[in-house]
mmCIF file of C-alpha atoms in Angstrom:
data_model
loop_
_atom_site.group_PDB
_atom_site.id
_atom_site.type_symbol
_atom_site.label_atom_id
_atom_site.label_comp_id
_atom_site.label_asym_id
_atom_site.label_seq_id
_atom_site.Cartn_x
_atom_site.Cartn_y
_atom_site.Cartn_z
ATOM 1 C CA UNK A 1 -0.216 0.051 -0.106
ATOM 2 C CA UNK A 2 1.723 3.379 -0.560
ATOM 3 C CA UNK A 3 1.960 5.402 2.489
ATOM 4 C CA UNK A 4 -0.515 8.625 1.616
ATOM 5 C CA UNK A 5 2.684 11.389 1.448
ATOM 6 C CA UNK A 6 3.500 9.602 -1.606
ATOM 7 C CA UNK A 7 0.391 9.386 -3.347
ATOM 8 C CA UNK A 8 -0.721 10.797 -6.100
ATOM 9 C CA UNK A 9 -3.353 13.966 -4.958
ATOM 10 C CA UNK A 10 -6.228 12.394 -6.878
ATOM 11 C CA UNK A 11 -10.189 12.031 -6.418
ATOM 12 C CA UNK A 12 -9.260 8.943 -7.105
ATOM 13 C CA UNK A 13 -6.801 7.536 -4.758
ATOM 14 C CA UNK A 14 -8.312 10.326 -1.979
ATOM 15 C CA UNK A 15 -12.288 10.331 -2.381
ATOM 16 C CA UNK A 16 -13.267 12.198 0.613
ATOM 17 C CA UNK A 17 -10.566 14.799 0.866
ATOM 18 C CA UNK A 18 -7.070 14.935 -0.604
ATOM 19 C CA UNK A 19 -5.031 15.458 2.197
ATOM 20 C CA UNK A 20 -1.906 18.411 2.556
ATOM 21 C CA UNK A 21 1.375 15.678 2.524
ATOM 22 C CA UNK A 22 0.945 13.856 -1.086
ATOM 23 C CA UNK A 23 -0.491 17.434 -2.752
ATOM 24 C CA UNK A 24 3.092 19.218 -1.080
ATOM 25 C CA UNK A 25 4.917 15.900 -2.301
ATOM 26 C CA UNK A 26 3.628 16.123 -5.707
ATOM 27 C CA UNK A 27 4.190 19.932 -6.076
ATOM 28 C CA UNK A 28 7.759 19.079 -5.195
ATOM 29 C CA UNK A 29 7.884 16.005 -8.016
ATOM 30 C CA UNK A 30 6.718 17.982 -10.608
ATOM 31 C CA UNK A 31 9.437 21.175 -9.564
ATOM 32 C CA UNK A 32 11.860 18.503 -10.019
ATOM 33 C CA UNK A 33 10.529 17.354 -13.504
ATOM 34 C CA UNK A 34 10.275 20.432 -14.685
ATOM 35 C CA UNK A 35 13.925 20.943 -13.886
ATOM 36 C CA UNK A 36 14.999 18.085 -14.873
ATOM 37 C CA UNK A 37 17.548 16.823 -11.595
ATOM 38 C CA UNK A 38 16.858 16.365 -8.249
ATOM 39 C CA UNK A 39 16.945 19.656 -6.655
ATOM 40 C CA UNK A 40 19.049 18.188 -3.221
ATOM 41 C CA UNK A 41 17.287 21.232 -0.371
ATOM 42 C CA UNK A 42 15.182 19.865 2.374
ATOM 43 C CA UNK A 43 12.402 20.766 1.273
ATOM 44 C CA UNK A 44 12.820 18.243 -1.128
ATOM 45 C CA UNK A 45 14.333 15.575 1.042
ATOM 46 C CA UNK A 46 11.696 15.757 3.402
ATOM 47 C CA UNK A 47 9.067 14.235 1.037
ATOM 48 C CA UNK A 48 10.184 10.702 1.208
ATOM 49 C CA UNK A 49 11.169 10.681 4.647
ATOM 50 C CA UNK A 50 7.248 11.485 5.824
ATOM 51 C CA UNK A 51 6.355 9.832 8.720
ATOM 52 C CA UNK A 52 4.434 6.886 7.181
ATOM 53 C CA UNK A 53 6.696 6.178 4.708
ATOM 54 C CA UNK A 54 9.313 5.459 7.371
ATOM 55 C CA UNK A 55 6.756 3.344 9.043
ATOM 56 C CA UNK A 56 5.503 1.507 6.573
ATOM 57 C CA UNK A 57 9.172 0.764 6.015
ATOM 58 C CA UNK A 58 10.475 -0.466 9.093
ATOM 59 C CA UNK A 59 7.314 -2.695 8.905
ATOM 60 C CA UNK A 60 8.414 -4.234 5.801
ATOM 61 C CA UNK A 61 12.455 -4.222 6.504
ATOM 62 C CA UNK A 62 11.432 -5.471 10.487
ATOM 63 C CA UNK A 63 13.624 -2.750 11.370
ATOM 64 C CA UNK A 64 16.689 -3.819 9.395
ATOM 65 C CA UNK A 65 18.562 -2.983 6.578
ATOM 66 C CA UNK A 66 17.269 -4.007 3.084
ATOM 67 C CA UNK A 67 21.034 -4.946 1.881
ATOM 68 C CA UNK A 68 22.716 -6.223 5.460
ATOM 69 C CA UNK A 69 20.208 -7.315 7.171
ATOM 70 C CA UNK A 70 21.275 -5.541 10.404
ATOM 71 C CA UNK A 71 19.111 -4.166 13.253
ATOM 72 C CA UNK A 72 19.436 -0.357 12.985
ATOM 73 C CA UNK A 73 17.555 2.465 15.213
ATOM 74 C CA UNK A 74 19.158 5.215 12.945
ATOM 75 C CA UNK A 75 18.100 4.324 9.820
ATOM 76 C CA UNK A 76 17.924 5.965 6.016
ATOM 77 C CA UNK A 77 15.136 5.682 3.279
ATOM 78 C CA UNK A 78 17.511 4.699 0.487
ATOM 79 C CA UNK A 79 16.532 4.976 -3.208
ATOM 80 C CA UNK A 80 17.275 2.131 -4.894
ATOM 81 C CA UNK A 81 17.265 3.659 -8.249
ATOM 82 C CA UNK A 82 20.055 6.759 -7.545
ATOM 83 C CA UNK A 83 18.106 10.283 -7.017
ATOM 84 C CA UNK A 84 20.087 12.357 -8.477
ATOM 85 C CA UNK A 85 20.432 9.913 -12.093
ATOM 86 C CA UNK A 86 16.448 8.877 -11.460
ATOM 87 C CA UNK A 87 15.439 12.261 -10.528
ATOM 88 C CA UNK A 88 11.763 11.496 -11.269
ATOM 89 C CA UNK A 89 11.811 8.766 -9.248
ATOM 90 C CA UNK A 90 12.551 10.398 -5.530
ATOM 91 C CA UNK A 91 9.479 10.117 -4.395
ATOM 92 C CA UNK A 92 8.496 7.108 -5.847
ATOM 93 C CA UNK A 93 7.063 4.008 -3.749
ATOM 94 C CA UNK A 94 8.529 1.050 -4.738
ATOM 95 C CA UNK A 95 11.935 3.041 -5.409
ATOM 96 C CA UNK A 96 12.918 3.214 -1.831
ATOM 97 C CA UNK A 97 14.270 1.105 0.829
ATOM 98 C CA UNK A 98 15.129 1.259 4.291
ATOM 99 C CA UNK A 99 19.188 1.034 4.450
ATOM 100 C CA UNK A 100 21.938 1.473 7.517
ATOM 101 C CA UNK A 101 23.599 4.687 7.308
ATOM 102 C CA UNK A 102 26.686 2.712 5.979
ATOM 103 C CA UNK A 103 25.071 0.723 3.800
ATOM 104 C CA UNK A 104 23.514 3.980 1.773
ATOM 105 C CA UNK A 105 26.996 5.426 2.195
ATOM 106 C CA UNK A 106 28.950 3.300 0.321
ATOM 107 C CA UNK A 107 26.092 2.045 -2.488
ATOM 108 C CA UNK A 108 25.906 6.277 -3.166
ATOM 109 C CA UNK A 109 25.171 6.184 -6.804
ATOM 110 C CA UNK A 110 26.575 3.457 -8.059
ATOM 111 C CA UNK A 111 23.654 1.392 -10.517
ATOM 112 C CA UNK A 112 25.855 0.489 -13.453
ATOM 113 C CA UNK A 113 22.762 -1.133 -15.774
ATOM 114 C CA UNK A 114 23.469 -3.912 -18.671
ATOM 115 C CA UNK A 115 21.023 -2.309 -21.095
ATOM 116 C CA UNK A 116 19.665 0.804 -22.040
ATOM 117 C CA UNK A 117 18.962 3.341 -19.046
ATOM 118 C CA UNK A 118 15.650 4.945 -18.510
ATOM 119 C CA UNK A 119 14.630 8.219 -19.122
ATOM 120 C CA UNK A 120 11.587 9.944 -18.217
ATOM 121 C CA UNK A 121 8.828 10.322 -21.140
ATOM 122 C CA UNK A 122 6.024 12.291 -19.533
ATOM 123 C CA UNK A 123 3.016 10.632 -20.167
ATOM 124 C CA UNK A 124 -0.423 11.462 -17.937
ATOM 125 C CA UNK A 125 -0.348 7.166 -17.306
ATOM 126 C CA UNK A 126 3.829 7.495 -16.266
ATOM 127 C CA UNK A 127 2.721 10.520 -13.623
ATOM 128 C CA UNK A 128 -0.250 8.659 -12.873
ATOM 129 C CA UNK A 129 1.633 5.549 -11.766
ATOM 130 C CA UNK A 130 4.621 7.379 -10.701
ATOM 131 C CA UNK A 131 4.939 5.077 -7.721
ATOM 132 C CA UNK A 132 4.909 2.042 -9.429
ATOM 133 C CA UNK A 133 7.325 2.563 -12.754
ATOM 134 C CA UNK A 134 10.666 1.589 -11.259
ATOM 135 C CA UNK A 135 10.270 -2.091 -11.373
ATOM 136 C CA UNK A 136 9.083 -2.152 -15.009
ATOM 137 C CA UNK A 137 12.455 -0.466 -16.236
ATOM 138 C CA UNK A 138 14.413 -3.804 -14.753
ATOM 139 C CA UNK A 139 13.596 -5.334 -18.231
ATOM 140 C CA UNK A 140 15.291 -2.920 -20.167
ATOM 141 C CA UNK A 141 18.169 -1.487 -18.164
ATOM 142 C CA UNK A 142 19.181 -4.755 -16.398
ATOM 143 C CA UNK A 143 20.177 -3.252 -13.301
ATOM 144 C CA UNK A 144 23.893 -4.859 -11.410
ATOM 145 C CA UNK A 145 22.859 -4.014 -8.276
ATOM 146 C CA UNK A 146 19.779 -6.263 -6.727
ATOM 147 C CA UNK A 147 16.502 -4.905 -5.336
ATOM 148 C CA UNK A 148 16.420 -6.871 -2.214
ATOM 149 C CA UNK A 149 12.490 -6.115 -2.766
ATOM 150 C CA UNK A 150 11.964 -8.031 -5.579
ATOM 151 C CA UNK A 151 15.216 -10.354 -5.185
ATOM 152 C CA UNK A 152 15.192 -13.586 -3.276
ATOM 153 C CA UNK A 153 18.704 -14.176 -2.614
ATOM 154 C CA UNK A 154 18.082 -17.755 -1.423
ATOM 155 C CA UNK A 155 20.667 -19.890 -2.869
ATOM 156 C CA UNK A 156 22.573 -16.793 -4.713
ATOM 157 C CA UNK A 157 25.078 -15.872 -1.864
ATOM 158 C CA UNK A 158 27.400 -18.505 -0.108
ATOM 159 C CA UNK A 159 28.528 -17.699 3.889
ATOM 160 C CA UNK A 160 31.616 -18.741 5.759
ATOM 161 C CA UNK A 161 31.659 -19.692 9.096
ATOM 162 C CA UNK A 162 33.686 -16.465 10.190
ATOM 163 C CA UNK A 163 30.866 -14.903 8.319
ATOM 164 C CA UNK A 164 32.430 -13.246 5.170
ATOM 165 C CA UNK A 165 29.949 -13.374 2.800
ATOM 166 C CA UNK A 166 30.166 -14.395 -1.910
ATOM 167 C CA UNK A 167 28.277 -15.198 -4.716
ATOM 168 C CA UNK A 168 29.325 -16.167 -7.393
ATOM 169 C CA UNK A 169 25.996 -14.321 -9.276
ATOM 170 C CA UNK A 170 27.533 -11.194 -11.000
ATOM 171 C CA UNK A 171 24.430 -9.159 -9.903
ATOM 172 C CA UNK A 172 24.689 -10.110 -6.200
ATOM 173 C CA UNK A 173 28.506 -10.130 -6.573
ATOM 174 C CA UNK A 174 28.153 -6.515 -7.422
ATOM 175 C CA UNK A 175 26.020 -5.240 -4.697
ATOM 176 C CA UNK A 176 28.393 -7.208 -1.731
ATOM 177 C CA UNK A 177 31.038 -5.272 -3.678
ATOM 178 C CA UNK A 178 28.967 -1.429 -3.909
ATOM 179 C CA UNK A 179 27.090 -1.744 -0.226
ATOM 180 C CA UNK A 180 30.664 -3.957 1.208
ATOM 181 C CA UNK A 181 28.125 -6.252 2.908
ATOM 182 C CA UNK A 182 31.441 -8.320 3.050
ATOM 183 C CA UNK A 183 32.939 -5.393 5.577
ATOM 184 C CA UNK A 184 34.407 -6.320 9.079
ATOM 185 C CA UNK A 185 31.612 -5.339 11.761
ATOM 186 C CA UNK A 186 29.274 -7.116 9.842
ATOM 187 C CA UNK A 187 31.191 -10.177 9.617
ATOM 188 C CA UNK A 188 31.915 -10.129 13.384
ATOM 189 C CA UNK A 189 28.563 -10.206 13.985
ATOM 190 C CA UNK A 190 27.404 -12.984 11.615
ATOM 191 C CA UNK A 191 30.206 -14.863 13.397
ATOM 192 C CA UNK A 192 28.612 -14.262 16.823
ATOM 193 C CA UNK A 193 25.801 -16.462 15.913
ATOM 194 C CA UNK A 194 27.870 -19.249 15.438
ATOM 195 C CA UNK A 195 30.106 -18.526 18.346
ATOM 196 C CA UNK A 196 27.257 -17.796 20.782
ATOM 197 C CA UNK A 197 26.016 -21.053 20.043
ATOM 198 C CA UNK A 198 29.084 -22.959 20.462
ATOM 199 C CA UNK A 199 29.268 -21.734 23.632
ATOM 200 C CA UNK A 200 25.183 -23.165 24.502
ATOM 201 C CA UNK A 201 26.714 -26.101 23.512
ATOM 202 C CA UNK A 202 30.042 -26.427 25.568
ATOM 203 C CA UNK A 203 27.539 -24.742 28.048
ATOM 204 C CA UNK A 204 25.064 -27.963 27.862
ATOM 205 C CA UNK A 205 28.365 -30.511 27.478
ATOM 206 C CA UNK A 206 29.322 -29.149 30.906
ATOM 207 C CA UNK A 207 26.386 -31.201 32.504
ATOM 208 C CA UNK A 208 27.746 -34.721 33.701
ATOM 209 C CA UNK A 209 23.772 -36.013 33.280
ATOM 210 C CA UNK A 210 24.432 -37.496 29.171
ATOM 211 C CA UNK A 211 20.217 -37.354 28.956
ATOM 212 C CA UNK A 212 20.312 -34.017 30.175
ATOM 213 C CA UNK A 213 23.262 -32.825 27.777
ATOM 214 C CA UNK A 214 21.139 -34.368 25.061
ATOM 215 C CA UNK A 215 17.703 -32.306 26.584
ATOM 216 C CA UNK A 216 19.752 -28.852 26.706
ATOM 217 C CA UNK A 217 21.540 -29.167 23.093
ATOM 218 C CA UNK A 218 17.997 -30.422 21.434
ATOM 219 C CA UNK A 219 16.700 -26.990 23.494
ATOM 220 C CA UNK A 220 19.522 -24.343 21.838
ATOM 221 C CA UNK A 221 18.880 -26.125 18.166
ATOM 222 C CA UNK A 222 15.162 -25.825 18.741
ATOM 223 C CA UNK A 223 16.279 -21.973 19.952
ATOM 224 C CA UNK A 224 18.386 -21.284 16.797
ATOM 225 C CA UNK A 225 15.787 -22.427 14.240
ATOM 226 C CA UNK A 226 12.536 -20.432 15.889
ATOM 227 C CA UNK A 227 15.022 -17.454 15.774
ATOM 228 C CA UNK A 228 16.318 -18.115 12.001
ATOM 229 C CA UNK A 229 12.121 -17.927 11.144
ATOM 230 C CA UNK A 230 11.793 -14.845 13.311
ATOM 231 C CA UNK A 231 11.672 -12.012 10.182
ATOM 232 C CA UNK A 232 12.736 -9.476 13.564
ATOM 233 C CA UNK A 233 16.026 -11.052 13.720
ATOM 234 C CA UNK A 234 18.710 -10.118 12.200
ATOM 235 C CA UNK A 235 21.057 -11.883 9.620
ATOM 236 C CA UNK A 236 18.883 -14.449 8.797
ATOM 237 C CA UNK A 237 20.281 -15.151 5.438
ATOM 238 C CA UNK A 238 23.326 -16.157 7.142
ATOM 239 C CA UNK A 239 21.240 -18.123 10.483
ATOM 240 C CA UNK A 240 19.286 -20.381 7.597
ATOM 241 C CA UNK A 241 22.646 -20.966 5.667
ATOM 242 C CA UNK A 242 24.230 -22.552 8.737
ATOM 243 C CA UNK A 243 21.280 -24.888 9.071
ATOM 244 C CA UNK A 244 20.911 -25.728 5.118
ATOM 245 C CA UNK A 245 24.667 -26.310 5.548
ATOM 246 C CA UNK A 246 24.503 -28.634 8.844
ATOM 247 C CA UNK A 247 26.866 -26.269 9.802
ATOM 248 C CA UNK A 248 25.225 -26.637 14.069
ATOM 249 C CA UNK A 249 25.875 -30.555 13.862
ATOM 250 C CA UNK A 250 29.281 -29.724 12.862
ATOM 251 C CA UNK A 251 29.910 -27.973 15.495
ATOM 252 C CA UNK A 252 28.301 -30.362 17.824
ATOM 253 C CA UNK A 253 30.415 -33.155 16.877
ATOM 254 C CA UNK A 254 33.545 -30.979 17.205
ATOM 255 C CA UNK A 255 32.808 -30.163 20.727
ATOM 256 C CA UNK A 256 31.754 -34.004 21.642
ATOM 257 C CA UNK A 257 35.310 -35.141 20.056
#
């Protein structure tokens, strides 16, 4: 659902009464389109950072960065297609993501395409559907940058037990590189998930009662699985990769030996 502040101020979208926020946002949108480039001033920047936009994005991404999956308190409303290039999409709902400050800064204006870069064609239909046209550009542009909102990473990225990440898929490799998702602080946070599990197993194995050991170990495994299914937890990609590659059982076997 498109947040009201970004929606086109029309009777079709607001049958009862058109509120002020969408009127103001659309006014700024038209000014940017008329100028033919983004206007980097507060009165424009604040339009895609309205409270309803932030709340909607926080709910969609469970307060996590769309690129690196870490929980964030101070987040950025990020443009998938950079507003400096795609100025007409600066206030378009399907072009907005939630991002941590580091991924946002690293991503910057990096947005290489393999095909032809999209240009604005002003028609009544384009303006009416301005909140949904970004995805349509993917067909002709074929962006190297992955859009986390529409691209499933399962099977496309590989983690190491030390938390590092890589991909054999060129698009995911490009995204990992440009957003610096393989950076030290993220790797340490991902590795800590396994380290904490290992500590739990060590604690369970210290129990001299074998039956109790098994009960505790089973509980810790269930706890890990539940966390990997909870969308409010960070680094779900790493957690599920660990499960699918049998890392938990390997840790347990190594500790027992």
